Coordinates of C-alpha atoms and ligand atoms in Angstrom, one line a residue:
M77 CA -55.9 -12.3 90.1
T78 CA -59.0 -14.6 90.4
I79 CA -62.2 -13.6 88.8
A80 CA -65.5 -15.3 89.9
I81 CA -68.5 -15.0 87.6
I82 CA -71.9 -15.6 89.1
G83 CA -74.1 -16.9 86.3
A84 CA -72.9 -19.5 83.7
G85 CA -75.1 -18.5 80.9
R86 CA -74.3 -16.7 77.6
M87 CA -72.5 -13.7 79.2
G88 CA -70.9 -15.7 82.0
Q89 CA -69.4 -18.2 79.5
G90 CA -68.3 -15.6 77.0
L91 CA -66.6 -13.5 79.7
A92 CA -65.0 -16.6 81.2
R93 CA -63.6 -17.6 77.8
R94 CA -62.1 -14.2 77.0
L95 CA -60.7 -13.6 80.5
V96 CA -59.0 -17.0 80.5
E97 CA -57.6 -16.3 77.0
A98 CA -56.2 -13.1 78.5
G99 CA -54.4 -15.1 81.2
E100 CA -56.8 -14.6 84.1
T101 CA -57.8 -17.2 86.6
V102 CA -61.6 -17.7 86.3
V103 CA -64.2 -19.5 88.3
L104 CA -67.8 -19.9 87.3
A105 CA -70.6 -20.1 89.9
A106 CA -74.3 -20.8 89.4
R107 CA -77.0 -22.7 91.2
D108 CA -76.7 -26.1 89.7
K109 CA -73.3 -27.6 90.5
A110 CA -73.3 -30.4 87.9
K111 CA -74.5 -28.1 85.2
T112 CA -71.9 -25.4 86.1
T113 CA -69.2 -28.0 86.2
A114 CA -70.1 -29.2 82.7
V115 CA -70.3 -25.7 81.3
A116 CA -66.9 -24.8 82.8
A117 CA -65.3 -27.9 81.4
D118 CA -66.6 -27.0 77.9
I119 CA -64.7 -23.7 77.9
P120 CA -61.7 -24.2 75.7
G121 CA -58.4 -24.5 77.5
G122 CA -59.9 -26.5 80.4
K123 CA -58.8 -23.8 82.8
V124 CA -62.2 -22.6 84.1
K125 CA -63.2 -24.1 87.4
A126 CA -66.8 -24.3 88.8
A127 CA -67.4 -23.1 92.3
P128 CA -70.5 -22.6 94.5
V129 CA -71.9 -19.1 94.6
S130 CA -71.1 -19.1 98.4
A131 CA -67.4 -19.3 97.5
V132 CA -67.1 -16.3 95.1
G133 CA -65.9 -14.0 98.0
E134 CA -62.5 -15.8 97.7
A135 CA -62.0 -14.1 94.3
D136 CA -60.5 -10.6 93.8
V137 CA -63.2 -9.5 91.3
V138 CA -66.7 -10.8 91.1
I139 CA -68.9 -10.5 88.0
L140 CA -72.7 -10.5 88.5
A141 CA -74.1 -12.2 85.3
V142 CA -77.5 -13.4 86.4
P143 CA -80.9 -12.2 85.2
H144 CA -81.8 -9.0 86.9
P145 CA -84.7 -10.5 89.0
Q146 CA -82.2 -12.9 90.5
T147 CA -79.8 -10.3 91.8
A148 CA -80.8 -10.3 95.4
N149 CA -80.9 -14.2 95.5
A150 CA -77.4 -14.4 94.0
L151 CA -75.8 -11.8 96.1
G152 CA -77.5 -13.2 99.2
E153 CA -75.7 -16.4 98.5
A154 CA -72.4 -14.7 97.7
G155 CA -72.2 -12.9 101.0
P156 CA -70.9 -9.4 101.8
L157 CA -68.0 -9.3 99.3
T158 CA -66.2 -6.8 101.5
G159 CA -63.6 -4.8 99.6
K160 CA -64.2 -6.8 96.4
V161 CA -64.7 -5.3 92.9
L162 CA -68.2 -6.3 91.8
I163 CA -68.9 -5.8 88.1
D164 CA -72.7 -5.6 87.5
I165 CA -73.5 -6.5 83.9
T166 CA -77.2 -6.9 84.4
N167 CA -79.8 -5.2 82.3
P168 CA -83.1 -4.6 84.1
V169 CA -85.4 -5.8 81.4
G170 CA -89.1 -5.5 82.1
P171 CA -92.2 -6.6 80.1
E172 CA -91.9 -6.0 76.3
R173 CA -88.3 -5.1 76.7
S174 CA -89.1 -2.1 78.9
L175 CA -86.7 -0.7 81.5
A176 CA -87.8 -2.3 84.8
I177 CA -86.0 0.2 87.0
G178 CA -84.6 3.7 86.4
L179 CA -84.7 7.5 86.5
T180 CA -84.2 7.8 90.3
T181 CA -82.0 4.7 90.7
S182 CA -80.5 1.8 88.7
A183 CA -79.9 -1.9 89.0
A184 CA -76.3 -1.1 89.7
E185 CA -77.1 1.3 92.6
E186 CA -79.5 -1.2 94.0
V187 CA -76.6 -3.8 93.9
Q188 CA -74.4 -1.3 95.7
K189 CA -77.1 -0.9 98.4
L190 CA -77.4 -4.7 98.8
I191 CA -73.6 -5.2 99.2
S192 CA -72.5 -1.9 100.6
Q193 CA -68.9 -3.1 101.4
A194 CA -68.1 -4.0 97.8
R195 CA -67.0 -1.6 95.1
V196 CA -69.6 -1.9 92.4
V197 CA -68.8 -1.0 88.8
K198 CA -71.5 -1.1 86.0
A199 CA -70.0 -2.5 82.8
F200 CA -70.6 -4.9 79.8
N201 CA -74.4 -4.3 79.8
T202 CA -74.2 -2.5 76.4
I203 CA -72.6 -5.4 74.5
F204 CA -74.3 -8.6 73.5
A205 CA -72.8 -12.0 74.3
D206 CA -72.1 -12.6 70.6
V207 CA -69.7 -9.7 70.7
L208 CA -67.6 -11.7 73.1
D209 CA -67.2 -14.3 70.4
L210 CA -65.6 -11.9 67.9
H211 CA -62.1 -12.8 66.7
L212 CA -60.5 -9.4 66.3
T213 CA -57.4 -8.6 64.4
D214 CA -55.1 -5.6 65.1
A215 CA -56.8 -3.8 62.1
D216 CA -60.3 -4.0 63.7
T217 CA -61.7 -1.2 65.8
P218 CA -62.3 -2.9 69.1
P219 CA -65.8 -2.9 70.6
Q220 CA -66.3 -0.2 73.2
V221 CA -67.3 -1.2 76.7
L222 CA -68.7 1.6 78.8
Y223 CA -68.2 1.4 82.6
A224 CA -69.3 3.5 85.5
G225 CA -68.3 3.4 89.2
D226 CA -67.5 5.5 92.2
H227 CA -64.2 3.8 93.2
E228 CA -61.1 4.8 91.2
F229 CA -59.3 1.6 92.1
A230 CA -62.3 -0.5 91.0
N231 CA -62.7 1.5 87.8
Q232 CA -59.1 1.0 86.9
R233 CA -59.4 -2.7 87.6
V234 CA -62.4 -3.0 85.3
A235 CA -60.8 -0.8 82.6
G236 CA -57.8 -3.1 82.7
L237 CA -59.9 -6.2 82.3
I238 CA -61.7 -4.7 79.3
S239 CA -58.4 -3.9 77.7
A240 CA -57.0 -7.3 78.5
I241 CA -59.8 -9.0 76.6
G242 CA -59.1 -6.8 73.6
F243 CA -61.9 -4.3 73.9
E244 CA -61.8 -0.5 74.4
P245 CA -62.7 0.7 77.9
M246 CA -64.7 4.0 78.0
A247 CA -65.2 5.7 81.3
A248 CA -68.8 6.8 81.8
G249 CA -68.6 8.5 85.2
P250 CA -69.9 7.6 88.6
L251 CA -72.1 4.7 89.5
K252 CA -75.1 7.0 89.3
N253 CA -74.6 7.0 85.6
A254 CA -75.8 3.4 85.5
R255 CA -79.2 5.2 85.3
L256 CA -78.1 6.2 81.8
L257 CA -76.1 3.1 80.8
E258 CA -78.9 0.7 81.6
P259 CA -81.4 2.5 79.2
L260 CA -78.6 2.4 76.7
G261 CA -78.4 -1.4 77.2
L262 CA -82.2 -1.5 76.6
L263 CA -81.9 0.6 73.4
T264 CA -79.2 -1.8 72.2
I265 CA -81.7 -4.6 72.7
Q266 CA -84.3 -2.7 70.8
M267 CA -81.9 -2.1 68.0
R268 CA -81.4 -5.8 67.7
Y269 CA -84.8 -7.3 68.3
A270 CA -87.2 -4.5 67.1
L271 CA -85.1 -2.7 64.5
G272 CA -83.3 -5.6 62.9
H273 CA -79.7 -4.9 63.7
G274 CA -77.3 -7.8 64.3
S275 CA -76.2 -9.3 67.5
R276 CA -72.8 -7.7 67.1
T277 CA -74.2 -4.2 67.2
V278 CA -72.3 -2.1 69.8
P279 CA -72.9 1.5 70.9
R280 CA -69.7 3.6 70.6
F281 CA -68.7 7.2 71.5
V282 CA -66.6 8.8 68.8
E283 CA -64.9 12.2 69.1
Y284 CA -64.6 14.1 65.8
Ligands
NAP302 N1 -77.1 -12.1 76.7 C1 -76.6 -10.9 76.4 O1 -76.3 -10.6 75.2 C2 -76.4 -9.8 77.5 C3 -75.7 -8.7 77.2 C4 -75.5 -7.7 78.2 C5 -75.9 -8.0 79.5 N2 -76.7 -9.1 79.7 C6 -77.1 -9.3 81.1 O2 -76.3 -10.3 81.7 C7 -77.0 -11.1 82.6 C8 -76.9 -12.6 82.2 O3 -77.4 -12.7 80.9 P1 -77.3 -14.1 80.1 O4 -77.8 -13.8 78.7 O5 -75.9 -14.6 80.3 O6 -78.3 -15.0 80.9 P2 -78.6 -16.5 80.8 O7 -77.9 -17.1 79.6 O8 -80.0 -16.7 81.1 O9 -77.7 -17.1 82.1 C9 -78.0 -16.7 83.4 C10 -77.2 -17.5 84.3 O10 -77.4 -17.1 85.7 C11 -77.7 -18.3 86.5 N3 -78.5 -17.9 87.6 C12 -79.8 -17.5 87.6 N4 -80.2 -17.2 88.9 C13 -79.1 -17.4 89.7 C14 -78.9 -17.3 91.1 N5 -79.8 -16.9 91.9 N6 -77.6 -17.6 91.5 C15 -76.6 -18.1 90.7 N7 -76.8 -18.2 89.4 C16 -78.0 -17.9 88.9 C17 -78.3 -19.2 85.5 O11 -78.3 -20.5 86.1 P3 -79.6 -21.5 85.8 O12 -79.3 -22.1 84.4 O13 -79.5 -22.4 86.9 O14 -80.8 -20.7 85.8 C18 -77.5 -19.0 84.3 O15 -76.3 -19.8 84.4 C19 -78.5 -10.6 82.5 O16 -78.7 -9.7 83.6 C20 -78.5 -9.8 81.2 O17 -79.5 -8.8 81.3 C21 -76.9 -10.0 78.8

């Protein structure tokens, strides 16, 4: 399975590194070819390749890891992604870390409207990039990654990838629940930047 990541920043690089470690084939795509090639080459193992955003449709799974305001530009370049699993990790952060979109829609639902032929799953927006750097042992409780989507096949794919990188997948219902996951992402950001918690703080559902 090939996974293409649009966006070669903190999250794109961290996901690429973990997915390659898990044995997946990963390509990184961003706007600047030379920069993306250099970033890909720096990822340990030397297996991550750089590709233009216009080529991500060749992958089985595409991860959208660009700043929220760049969503339409990036997806416009990527094309229709018909039948592909598209993982939207964006947090719609507005001024002063407010939620830029919500209540009656979500960033993920807007992504689904933009690329109606893809199967969109919201995931990874509630963990920080630093969490992707964790070196876990079997004794550690793995970070929980919440995901929400309408397509069972796509949800299973995403859950499988979350497990493959050593994290715990937690189903959070249909894509509409991105309206709840995205504010949770923003709360996590507040916990870190306004309330002094560390960059490895992760929300987790526990059943007692
Ligand atoms: N950082 C976190 O801890 C974290 C956690 C959860 C979710 N997120 C979400 O994940 C997304 C990425 O965050 P990040 O921290 O990785 O951001 P980042 O470090 O700023 O990286 C963003 C990447 O996207 C690329 N990009 C921007 N516009 C693009 C476009 N139109 N087409 C293709 N590539 C484009 C950038 O390339 P250039 O260098 O050319 O601009 C850069 O490689 C954001 O939506 C954020 O809300 C972040």
